[in-house]
XYZ file of C-alpha atoms in Angstrom:
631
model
C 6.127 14.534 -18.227
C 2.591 14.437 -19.159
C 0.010 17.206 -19.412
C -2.160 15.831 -16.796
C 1.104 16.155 -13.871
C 2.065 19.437 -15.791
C -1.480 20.975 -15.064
C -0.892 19.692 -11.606
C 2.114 20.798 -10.545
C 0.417 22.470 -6.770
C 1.209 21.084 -3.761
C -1.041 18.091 -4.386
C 0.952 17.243 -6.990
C 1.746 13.340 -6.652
C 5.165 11.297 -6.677
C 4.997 8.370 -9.813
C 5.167 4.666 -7.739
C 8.062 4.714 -10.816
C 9.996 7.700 -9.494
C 9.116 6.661 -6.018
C 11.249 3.358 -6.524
C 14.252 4.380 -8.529
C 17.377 3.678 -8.056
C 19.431 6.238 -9.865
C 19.743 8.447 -6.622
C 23.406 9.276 -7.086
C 26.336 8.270 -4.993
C 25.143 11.143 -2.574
C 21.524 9.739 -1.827
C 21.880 6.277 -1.634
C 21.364 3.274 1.314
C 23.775 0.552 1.361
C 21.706 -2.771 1.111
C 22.418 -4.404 4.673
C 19.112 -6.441 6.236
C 17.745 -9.464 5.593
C 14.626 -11.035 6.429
C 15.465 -12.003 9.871
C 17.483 -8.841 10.131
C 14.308 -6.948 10.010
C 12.715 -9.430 12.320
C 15.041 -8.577 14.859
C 14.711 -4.581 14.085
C 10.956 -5.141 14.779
C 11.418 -6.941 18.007
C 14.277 -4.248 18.575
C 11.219 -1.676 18.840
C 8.118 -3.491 19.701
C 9.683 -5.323 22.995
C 10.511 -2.363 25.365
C 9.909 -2.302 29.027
C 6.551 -1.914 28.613
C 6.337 -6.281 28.595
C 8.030 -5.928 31.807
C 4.672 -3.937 33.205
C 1.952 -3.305 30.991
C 0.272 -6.702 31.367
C 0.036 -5.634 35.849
C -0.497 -2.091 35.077
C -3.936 -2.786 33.406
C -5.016 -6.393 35.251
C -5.250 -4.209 38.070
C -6.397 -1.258 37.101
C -8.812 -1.480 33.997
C -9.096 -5.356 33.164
C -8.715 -7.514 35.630
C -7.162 -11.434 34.191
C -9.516 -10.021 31.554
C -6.575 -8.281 30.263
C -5.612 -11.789 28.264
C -8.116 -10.970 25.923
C -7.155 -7.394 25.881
C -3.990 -8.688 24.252
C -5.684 -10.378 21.484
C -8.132 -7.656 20.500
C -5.183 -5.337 20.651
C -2.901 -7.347 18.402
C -5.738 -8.120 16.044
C -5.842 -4.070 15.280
C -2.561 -4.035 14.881
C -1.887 -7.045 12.580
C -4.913 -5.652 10.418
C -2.613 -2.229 10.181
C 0.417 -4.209 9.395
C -1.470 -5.758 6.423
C -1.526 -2.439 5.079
C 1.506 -1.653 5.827
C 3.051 -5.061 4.300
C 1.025 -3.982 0.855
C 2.648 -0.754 0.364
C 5.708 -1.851 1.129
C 5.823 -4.120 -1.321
C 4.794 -1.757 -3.707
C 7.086 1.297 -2.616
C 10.224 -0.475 -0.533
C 11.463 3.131 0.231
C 12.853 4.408 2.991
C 10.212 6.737 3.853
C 7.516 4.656 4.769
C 3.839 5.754 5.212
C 5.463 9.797 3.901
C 5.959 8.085 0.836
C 3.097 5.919 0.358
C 1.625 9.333 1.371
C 3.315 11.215 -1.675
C 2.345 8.297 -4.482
C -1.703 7.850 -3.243
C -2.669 11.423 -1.940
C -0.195 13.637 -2.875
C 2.697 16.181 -1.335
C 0.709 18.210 1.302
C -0.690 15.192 2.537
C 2.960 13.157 2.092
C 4.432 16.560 4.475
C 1.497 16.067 7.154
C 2.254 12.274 7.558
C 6.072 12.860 7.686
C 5.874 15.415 10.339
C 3.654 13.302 12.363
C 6.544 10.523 11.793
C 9.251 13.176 13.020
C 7.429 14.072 16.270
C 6.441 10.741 17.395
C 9.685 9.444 16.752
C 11.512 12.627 17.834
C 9.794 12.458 20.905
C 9.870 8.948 21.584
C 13.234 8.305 21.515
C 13.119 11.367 24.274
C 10.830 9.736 26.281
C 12.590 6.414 26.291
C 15.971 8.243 26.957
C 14.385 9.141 30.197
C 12.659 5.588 30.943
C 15.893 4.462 30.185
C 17.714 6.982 33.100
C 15.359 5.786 35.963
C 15.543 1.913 35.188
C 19.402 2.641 35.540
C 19.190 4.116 38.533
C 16.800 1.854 40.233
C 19.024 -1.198 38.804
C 22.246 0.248 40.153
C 20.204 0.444 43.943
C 19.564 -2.772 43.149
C 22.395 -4.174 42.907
C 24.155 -1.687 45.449
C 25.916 0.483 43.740
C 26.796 3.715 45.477
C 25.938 6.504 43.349
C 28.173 9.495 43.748
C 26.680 12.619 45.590
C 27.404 14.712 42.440
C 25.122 12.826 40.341
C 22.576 11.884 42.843
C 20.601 15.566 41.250
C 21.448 14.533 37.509
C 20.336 10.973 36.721
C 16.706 9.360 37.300
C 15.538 12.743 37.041
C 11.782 13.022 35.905
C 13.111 16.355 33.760
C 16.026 18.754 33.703
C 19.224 17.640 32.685
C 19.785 13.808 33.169
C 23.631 12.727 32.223
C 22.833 9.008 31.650
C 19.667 10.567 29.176
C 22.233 12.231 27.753
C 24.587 9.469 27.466
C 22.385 6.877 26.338
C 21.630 9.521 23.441
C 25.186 10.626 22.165
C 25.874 6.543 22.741
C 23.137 5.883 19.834
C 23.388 8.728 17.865
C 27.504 7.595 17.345
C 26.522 4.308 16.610
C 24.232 5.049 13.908
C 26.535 7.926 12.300
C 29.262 4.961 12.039
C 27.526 2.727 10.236
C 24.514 0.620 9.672
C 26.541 -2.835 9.793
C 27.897 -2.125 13.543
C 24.765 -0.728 14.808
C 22.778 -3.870 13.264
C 25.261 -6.267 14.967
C 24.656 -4.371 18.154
C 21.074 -4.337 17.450
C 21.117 -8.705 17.301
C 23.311 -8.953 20.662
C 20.951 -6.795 22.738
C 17.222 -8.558 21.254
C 18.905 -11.833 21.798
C 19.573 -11.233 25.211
C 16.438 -9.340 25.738
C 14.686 -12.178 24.132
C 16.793 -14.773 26.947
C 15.625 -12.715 29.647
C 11.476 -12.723 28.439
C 12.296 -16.472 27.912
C 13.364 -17.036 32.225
C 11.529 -14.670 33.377
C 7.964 -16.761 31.428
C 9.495 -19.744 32.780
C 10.139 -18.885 36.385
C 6.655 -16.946 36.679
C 4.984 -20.142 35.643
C 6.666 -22.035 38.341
C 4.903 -19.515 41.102
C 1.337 -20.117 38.585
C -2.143 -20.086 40.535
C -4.868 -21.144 38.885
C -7.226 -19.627 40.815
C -5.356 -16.064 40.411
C -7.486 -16.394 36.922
C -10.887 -15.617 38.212
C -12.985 -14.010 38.102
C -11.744 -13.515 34.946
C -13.970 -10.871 34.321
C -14.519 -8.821 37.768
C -17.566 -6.712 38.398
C -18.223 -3.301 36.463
C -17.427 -0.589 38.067
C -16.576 3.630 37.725
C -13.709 4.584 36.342
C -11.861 6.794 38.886
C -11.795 10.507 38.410
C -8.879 11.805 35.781
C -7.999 12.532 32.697
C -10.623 12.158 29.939
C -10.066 10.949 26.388
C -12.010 11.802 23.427
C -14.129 9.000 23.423
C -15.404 9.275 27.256
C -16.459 13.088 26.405
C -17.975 12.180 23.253
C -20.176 9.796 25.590
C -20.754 11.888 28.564
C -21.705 14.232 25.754
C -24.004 12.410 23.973
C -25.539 9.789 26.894
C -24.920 11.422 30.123
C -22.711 7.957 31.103
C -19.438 7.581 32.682
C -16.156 5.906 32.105
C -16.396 1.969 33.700
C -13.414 -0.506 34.600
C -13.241 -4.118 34.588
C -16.166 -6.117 33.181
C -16.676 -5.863 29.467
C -15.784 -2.851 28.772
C -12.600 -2.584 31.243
C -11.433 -5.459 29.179
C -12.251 -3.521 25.873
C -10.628 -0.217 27.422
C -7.278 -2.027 28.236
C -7.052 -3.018 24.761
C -5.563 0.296 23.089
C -3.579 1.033 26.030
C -1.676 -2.812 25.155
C -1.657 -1.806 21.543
C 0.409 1.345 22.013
C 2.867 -0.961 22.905
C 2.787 -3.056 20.168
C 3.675 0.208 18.020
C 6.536 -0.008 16.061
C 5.867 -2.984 13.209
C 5.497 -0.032 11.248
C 9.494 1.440 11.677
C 10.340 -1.889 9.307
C 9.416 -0.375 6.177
C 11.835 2.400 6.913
C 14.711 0.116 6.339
C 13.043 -0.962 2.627
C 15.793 0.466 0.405
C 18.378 -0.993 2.918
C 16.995 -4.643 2.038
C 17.726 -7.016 -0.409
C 14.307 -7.968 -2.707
C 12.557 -5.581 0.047
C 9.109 -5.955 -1.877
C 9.052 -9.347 -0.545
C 11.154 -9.369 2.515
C 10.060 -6.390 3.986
C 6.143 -7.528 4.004
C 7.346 -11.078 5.943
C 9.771 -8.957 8.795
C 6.621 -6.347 9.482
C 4.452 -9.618 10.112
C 6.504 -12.017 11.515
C 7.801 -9.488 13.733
C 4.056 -8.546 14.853
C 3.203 -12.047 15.698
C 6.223 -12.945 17.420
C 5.356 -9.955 19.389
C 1.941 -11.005 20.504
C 3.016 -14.202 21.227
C 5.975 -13.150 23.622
C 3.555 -10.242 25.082
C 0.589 -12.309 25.991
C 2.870 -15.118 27.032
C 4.414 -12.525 29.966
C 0.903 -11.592 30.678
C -0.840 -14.991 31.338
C 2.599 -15.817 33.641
C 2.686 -12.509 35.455
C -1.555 -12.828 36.405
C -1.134 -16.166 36.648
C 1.465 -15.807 39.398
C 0.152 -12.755 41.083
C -3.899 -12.304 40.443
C -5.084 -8.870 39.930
C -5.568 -7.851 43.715
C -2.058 -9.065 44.524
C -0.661 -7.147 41.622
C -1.929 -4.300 43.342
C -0.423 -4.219 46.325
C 2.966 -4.285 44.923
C 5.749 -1.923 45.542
C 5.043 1.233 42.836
C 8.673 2.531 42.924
C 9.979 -0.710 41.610
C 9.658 -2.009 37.902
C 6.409 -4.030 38.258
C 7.548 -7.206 37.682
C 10.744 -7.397 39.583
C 8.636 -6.290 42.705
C 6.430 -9.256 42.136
C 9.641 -11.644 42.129
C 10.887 -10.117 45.136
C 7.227 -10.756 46.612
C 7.496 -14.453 46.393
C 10.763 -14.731 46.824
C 12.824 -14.932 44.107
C 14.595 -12.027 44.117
C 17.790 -12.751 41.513
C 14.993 -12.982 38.808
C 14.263 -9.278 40.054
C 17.724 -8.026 39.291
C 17.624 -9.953 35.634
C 14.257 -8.433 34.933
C 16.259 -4.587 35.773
C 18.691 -5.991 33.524
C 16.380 -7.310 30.383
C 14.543 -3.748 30.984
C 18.117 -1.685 30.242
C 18.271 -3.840 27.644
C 14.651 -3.467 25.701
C 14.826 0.503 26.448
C 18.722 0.499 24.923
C 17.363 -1.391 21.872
C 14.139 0.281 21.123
C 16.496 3.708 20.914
C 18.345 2.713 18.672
C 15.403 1.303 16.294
C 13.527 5.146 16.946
C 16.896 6.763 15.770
C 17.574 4.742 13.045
C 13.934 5.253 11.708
C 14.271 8.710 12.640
C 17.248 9.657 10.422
C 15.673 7.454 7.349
C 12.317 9.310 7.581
C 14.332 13.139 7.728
C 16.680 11.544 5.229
C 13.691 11.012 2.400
C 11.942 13.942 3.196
C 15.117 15.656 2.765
C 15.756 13.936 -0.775
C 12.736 15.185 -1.744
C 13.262 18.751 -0.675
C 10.844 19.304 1.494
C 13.479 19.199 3.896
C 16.796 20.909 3.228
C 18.449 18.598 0.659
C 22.320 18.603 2.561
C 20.483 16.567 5.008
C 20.378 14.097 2.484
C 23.933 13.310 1.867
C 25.917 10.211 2.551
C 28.875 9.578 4.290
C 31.927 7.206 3.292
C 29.693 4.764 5.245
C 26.730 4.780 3.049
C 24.389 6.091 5.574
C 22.992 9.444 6.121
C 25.287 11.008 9.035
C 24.213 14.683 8.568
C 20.243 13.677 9.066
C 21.641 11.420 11.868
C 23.744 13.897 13.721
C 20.937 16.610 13.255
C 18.075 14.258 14.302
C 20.360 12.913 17.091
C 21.197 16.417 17.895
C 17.394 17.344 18.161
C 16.621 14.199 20.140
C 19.124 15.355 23.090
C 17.805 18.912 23.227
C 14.283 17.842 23.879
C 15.319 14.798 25.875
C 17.268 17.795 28.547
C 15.386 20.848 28.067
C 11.363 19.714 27.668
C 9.024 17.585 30.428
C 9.084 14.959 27.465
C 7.232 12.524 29.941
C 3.934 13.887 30.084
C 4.213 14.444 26.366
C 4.140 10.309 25.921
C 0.924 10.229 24.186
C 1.706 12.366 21.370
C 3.906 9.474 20.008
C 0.844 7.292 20.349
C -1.402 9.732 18.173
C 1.857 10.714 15.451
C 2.167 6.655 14.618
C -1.907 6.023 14.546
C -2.309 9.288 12.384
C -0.106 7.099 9.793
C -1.731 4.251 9.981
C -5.072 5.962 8.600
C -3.110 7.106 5.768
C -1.509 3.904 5.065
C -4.763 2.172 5.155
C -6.317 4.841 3.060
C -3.450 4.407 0.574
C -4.401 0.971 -0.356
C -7.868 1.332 -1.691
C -6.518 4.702 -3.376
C -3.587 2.854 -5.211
C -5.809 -0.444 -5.489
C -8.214 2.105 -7.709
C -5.598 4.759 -8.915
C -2.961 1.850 -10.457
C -4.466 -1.297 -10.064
C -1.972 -2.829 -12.990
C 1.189 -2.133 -10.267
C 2.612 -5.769 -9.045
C 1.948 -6.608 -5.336
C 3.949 -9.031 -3.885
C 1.785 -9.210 -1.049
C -1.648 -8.223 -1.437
C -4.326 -7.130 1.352
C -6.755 -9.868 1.826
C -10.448 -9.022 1.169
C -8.951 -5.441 0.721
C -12.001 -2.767 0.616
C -13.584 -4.195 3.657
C -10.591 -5.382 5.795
C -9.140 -1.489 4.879
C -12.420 -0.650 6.503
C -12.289 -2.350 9.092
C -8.724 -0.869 10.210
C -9.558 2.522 9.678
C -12.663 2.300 12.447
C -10.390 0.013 14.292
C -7.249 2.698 13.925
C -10.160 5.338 14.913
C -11.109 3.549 17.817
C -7.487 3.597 18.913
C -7.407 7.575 18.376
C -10.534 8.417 20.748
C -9.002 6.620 23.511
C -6.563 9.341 23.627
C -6.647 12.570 25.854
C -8.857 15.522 24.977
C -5.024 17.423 25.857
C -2.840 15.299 23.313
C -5.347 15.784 20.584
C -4.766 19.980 20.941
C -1.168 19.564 21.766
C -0.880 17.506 17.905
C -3.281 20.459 16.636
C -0.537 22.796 17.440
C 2.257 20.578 16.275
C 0.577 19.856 12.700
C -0.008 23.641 12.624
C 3.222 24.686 12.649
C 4.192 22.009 10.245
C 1.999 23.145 7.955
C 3.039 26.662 8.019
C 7.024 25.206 7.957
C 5.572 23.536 4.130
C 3.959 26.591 3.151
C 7.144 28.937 3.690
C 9.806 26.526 2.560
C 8.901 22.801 1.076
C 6.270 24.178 -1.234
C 9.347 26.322 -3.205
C 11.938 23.770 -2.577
C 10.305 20.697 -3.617
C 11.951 18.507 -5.543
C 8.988 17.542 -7.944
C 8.042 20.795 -8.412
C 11.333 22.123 -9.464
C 11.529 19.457 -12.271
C 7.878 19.956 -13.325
C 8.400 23.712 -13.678
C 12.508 23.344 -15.580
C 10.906 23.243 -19.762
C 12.645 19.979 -21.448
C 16.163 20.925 -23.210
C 14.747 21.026 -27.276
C 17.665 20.747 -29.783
C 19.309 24.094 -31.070
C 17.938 24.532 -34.493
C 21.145 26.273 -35.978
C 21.078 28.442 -38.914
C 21.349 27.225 -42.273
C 24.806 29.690 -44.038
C 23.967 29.489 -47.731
C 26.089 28.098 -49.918
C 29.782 28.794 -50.970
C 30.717 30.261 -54.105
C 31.275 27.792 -56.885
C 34.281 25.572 -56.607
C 34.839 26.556 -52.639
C 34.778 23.898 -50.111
C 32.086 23.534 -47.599
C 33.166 24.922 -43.556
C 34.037 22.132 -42.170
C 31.605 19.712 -40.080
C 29.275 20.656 -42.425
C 27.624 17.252 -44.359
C 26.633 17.868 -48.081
C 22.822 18.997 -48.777
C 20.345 16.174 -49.929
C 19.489 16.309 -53.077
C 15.564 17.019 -54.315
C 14.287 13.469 -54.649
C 16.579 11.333 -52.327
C 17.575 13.007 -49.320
C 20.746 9.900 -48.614
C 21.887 9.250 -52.081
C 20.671 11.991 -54.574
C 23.991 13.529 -56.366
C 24.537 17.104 -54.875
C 27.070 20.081 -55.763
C 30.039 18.306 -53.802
C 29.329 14.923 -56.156
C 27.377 11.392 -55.525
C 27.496 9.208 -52.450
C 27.937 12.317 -49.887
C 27.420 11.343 -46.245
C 23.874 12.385 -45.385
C 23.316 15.016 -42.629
C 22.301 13.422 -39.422
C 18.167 14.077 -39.065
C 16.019 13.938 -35.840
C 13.919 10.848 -36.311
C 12.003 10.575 -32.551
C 11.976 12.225 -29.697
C 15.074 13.325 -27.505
C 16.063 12.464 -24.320
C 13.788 14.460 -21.320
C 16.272 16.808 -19.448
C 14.650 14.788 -16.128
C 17.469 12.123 -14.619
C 15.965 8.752 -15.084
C 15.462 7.461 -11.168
C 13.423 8.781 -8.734
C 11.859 11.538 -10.869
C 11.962 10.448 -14.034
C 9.834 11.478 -16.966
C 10.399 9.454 -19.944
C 10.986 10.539 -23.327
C 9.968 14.117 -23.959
C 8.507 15.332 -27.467
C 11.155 17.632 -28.573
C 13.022 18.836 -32.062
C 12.569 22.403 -33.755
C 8.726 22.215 -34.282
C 7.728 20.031 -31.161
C 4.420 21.329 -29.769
C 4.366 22.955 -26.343
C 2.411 20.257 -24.190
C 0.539 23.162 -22.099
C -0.503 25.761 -25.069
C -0.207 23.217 -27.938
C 1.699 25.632 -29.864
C 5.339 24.912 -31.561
C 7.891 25.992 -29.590
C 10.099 29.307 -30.979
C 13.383 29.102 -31.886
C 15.958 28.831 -28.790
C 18.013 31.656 -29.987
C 16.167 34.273 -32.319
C 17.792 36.109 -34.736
C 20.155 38.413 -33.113
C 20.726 37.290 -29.952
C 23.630 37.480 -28.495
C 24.016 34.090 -26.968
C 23.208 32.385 -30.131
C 26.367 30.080 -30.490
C 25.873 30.388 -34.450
C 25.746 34.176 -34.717
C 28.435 35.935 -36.444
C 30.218 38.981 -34.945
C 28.281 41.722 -36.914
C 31.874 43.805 -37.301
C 33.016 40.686 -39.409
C 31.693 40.430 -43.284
C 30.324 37.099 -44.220
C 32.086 35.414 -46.645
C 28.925 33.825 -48.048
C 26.860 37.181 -48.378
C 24.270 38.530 -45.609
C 22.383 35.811 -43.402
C 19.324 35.977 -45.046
C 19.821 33.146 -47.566
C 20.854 35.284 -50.398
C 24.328 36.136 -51.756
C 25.983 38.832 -52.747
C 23.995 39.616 -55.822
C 20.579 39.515 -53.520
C 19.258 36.292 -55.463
C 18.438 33.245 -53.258
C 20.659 30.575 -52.901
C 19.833 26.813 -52.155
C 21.558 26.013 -48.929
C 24.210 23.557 -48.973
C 22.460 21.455 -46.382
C 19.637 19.831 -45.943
C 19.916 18.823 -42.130
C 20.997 21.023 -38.733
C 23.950 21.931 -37.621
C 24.796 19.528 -34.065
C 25.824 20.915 -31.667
């Protein structure tokens, strides 16, 4: 360990990219490799493609954007594909499971590593909350649908806006049992449900465009007008503040206010580096799953847009039935009301997939944290199936309290600010390890990297001000108590700084016995001394040709497990030099002591005189060896 990370061992100390990509976890703290490049295509669609295609594109062409909202989707995907660049660099760099806490620990350090992770744990926490609900109302509305009678007993405990919801609950302990089985069964799963979710997107484009207006496309930018009265975000009191304006829809700026609306829903590229150390030569597979996944995204998002205006126009969006999912009600308005009761179905389906994706990046983020102690390390621990089942039960467990107990619903736009919070960081993180350790290899590297990482942080920021004045204290609080939660526990129980304080292990010098009367043989284990002029071959008291005592010729081996936290080779031997004071280090057991494995038991007389080197008649007496006893 060098003096520079000794002198900083606080709690900015930072994570080595080397120790950040080591294998040598240990049976206990290892991934099984299972994704592939189109694996973690399908993970990205798992997360990205939720019911919000099924709605978003109606919600804000006739509310904010007008057929505008086309070009919403573009501006919002561009900010997003310039995060996933980032996000695509660092993964290359550090495939860990962590994600943006671990590019985190290696740029900025381990406070700032514990901030991003606990951002990570409440938007994911609370998303797959959220979404457990979503997922109870589409149910319900798709089994009135179809006509199913719902029992009177359960008529008070499913759709339920909060309070306890059974099929919440269900949907919950249905994931969470997936996951703690296995990563193979739950990826299978996880292929069966886009692929049909991905069928569904594909008819329900195709019959849209058969109902397709032309005209429903203009004015494709509708007049200016006041935004009506509600909540405000950051950025509409930083203007009131400043120019005395108000919030405006449609126009211009409606079109530029849908935009980070459509982005939150292209949120989850990101969860695809948390699967890095489950992925075979993840520096470069990872980087092409995070963008493919992206662009397939876009593509399939605007795509439902353009058909769903198209077919409808913005004032006949709006006069659509509210309590039904948005697009079904606009099949049933022009009569084709089977592709209603698909859409309810594809909708189950998104929701059921983008769970799974939360929990399974849920459990990997707690699971690294955990490894590195910030987090209690059991969490950490395999099961027979390779994957972390304690995080994943606990995480799971966490997920269904919150999902039953809190109003999760009005709490959606926390998950919004946790995953933007790490994209700062991640974008930060490139310029700091492009100037920090510009000799690491990148796979994929950043294009036109300081001003492109510029450009995403204002864009990210952008994103951020567009949220409520309300979600910004309610993440205040939530970062506050995470920070206290470091300060009391992770700070002492941190992995890194447990290593950097244990001293190296320095070899025993033992104590030289002098040497045995004439014409008695030398204890045994002990090699013959060297003689004055040739330490290997000079002729000694015991005769010519002796084997030589064993000598310290470089450094030991550090006491620090190669892997994750390695350290190298540590100076070491009898006289190796403290690397904070400079000074040699003392003797490990000084004279006396009762631990030292080489003392004799002071009732018993030594048969070679006293220890000092001098025999019975007081005169000094050449040792009989020239090296140290091994221990």
């Amino acid at each position: 360990m060098t003096l520079d990370m000794r002198m900083r061992n606080n709690m900015f100390r930072r994570l080595p990219v080397e120790q950040a990509t080591g294998r040598l976890y240990g049976g206990r703290h290892r991934l099984r490799v299972v994704y592939r490049t189109r694996d973690l295509v399908v993970l990205g669609l798992g997360v990205m493609i939720g019911s919000g295609i099924f709605k978003i594109a109606g919600e804000q062409a006739s509310s904010t954007a007008g057929p505008g909202v086309l070009v919403s989707f573009l501006i919002a995907g561009g900010v997003c594909v310039l995060a996933a660049l980032a996000f695509a660099e660092l993964s290359s760099i550090i495939p860990v499971a962590g994600s943006a806490y671990s590019f985190a620990y290696v740029a900025f350090g381990e406070v700032w590593a514990w901030v991003v992770g606990w951002a990570l744990i409440m938007e994911l926490l609370l998303a797959a909350s959220v979404l457990a609900r979503v997922w109870s109302l589409y149910a319900t509305q798709a089994l009135h649908d179809f006509g199913v009678p719902i029992p009177s007993g359960l008529g008070d405990l499913i759709g339920q806006q909060k309070g306890p919801d059974v099929f919440a609950l269900g949907i919950l302990l249905l994931v969470v049992l997936m996951l703690a089985g296995g990563s193979r069964m739950s990826l299978k799963s996880l292929w069966f449900m886009v692929l049909a979710k991905v069928i569904v997107i594909g008819l329900v484009i195709a019959t849209a465009l058969k109902f397709f207006h032309p005209g429903n496309l203009t004015p494709f930018l509708p007049p200016s007008q006041p935004a009506p009265a509600g909540e405000k975000t950051v950025l509409d009191a930083v203007l009131g503040a400043v120019g005395g304006g108000t919030p405006h829809v449609f126009g211009t700026w409606g079109m530029l206010a849908a935009a980070p609306a459509i982005a939150f829903a292209y949120i989850g590229f990101d969860l695809i580096a948390t699967a890095s150390e489950e992925t075979d030569d993840a520096p470069r597979k990872v980087p092409r799953g995070i963008l493919t996944a992206l662009v397939i995204a876009i593509v399939l998002y605007a795509a439902v847009a353009f058909a769903l205006v198209g077919m409808m126009g913005m004032d006949g969006i709006a006069t659509l039935n509210p309590d039904k999912l948005l697009l079904a009600a606009a099949f049933d308005s022009v009569g084709a009301g089977a592709m209603g009761k698909i859409v309810d179905v594809g909708a189950m389906l998104a929701l059921t997939t983008v769970i799974l994706v939360l929990m399974i990046s849920l459990t990997r983020v707690v699971f690294s944290i955990s490894r590195d102690g910030l987090l209690p390390r059991p969490l950490a621990a395999m099961s027979r199936y390779k994957v972390p089942s304690r995080a994943t039960l606990v995480a799971g467990g966490a997920a269904v309290v919150m999902s039953q107990t809190v109003d999760v619903l009005t709490l959606e736009q926390l998950v919004v600010i946790g995953s933007l919070f790490a994209f700062l960081f991640v974008a930060a993180a490139v310029l700091a390890l492009r100037r920090s350790r510009p000799d690491l290899h990148r796979p994929f590297r950043m294009p036109a990297a300081p001003l492109v990482v510029l450009l995403t942080i204002v864009a990210v920021g952008w994103l951020m001000l567009n949220l409520n004045v309300q979600t910004w204290g309610y993440f205040a609080v939530w970062m506050a108590v995470g920070l206290v939660l470091y300060l009391v526990y992770g700070r002492r129980k941190s992995q890194m700084k447990l290593l950097l304080d244990a001293p190296p292990e320095r070899p025993v010098a033992a104590r030289l016995a002098p040497a045995p009367p004439p014409g008695m043989a030398p204890p045994p284990g002990m090699a013959p001394p060297p003689g004055p002029r040739d330490a290997y071959s000079s002729p000694g008291p015991y005769g010519t040709g002796s084997r030589p005592a064993e000598r310290h010729s470089g450094a030991p081996e550090s006491s620090y497990p190669t892997g994750r936290y390695s350290a190298g080779r540590q100076p070491g031997g009898q006289f190796a030099r403290d690397p904070r004071s400079g000074e040699r280090a003392p003797e490990r057991y000084p004279s006396g002591q009762a631990d030292d494995p080489y003392a004799l038991d002071p009732g018993v007389p030594d048969p070679y005189g006293p220890r000092g080197g001098r025999g019975q008649s007081g005169e000094h007496q050449e040792p009989p060896h020239g090296g140290r006893h091994r221990r």
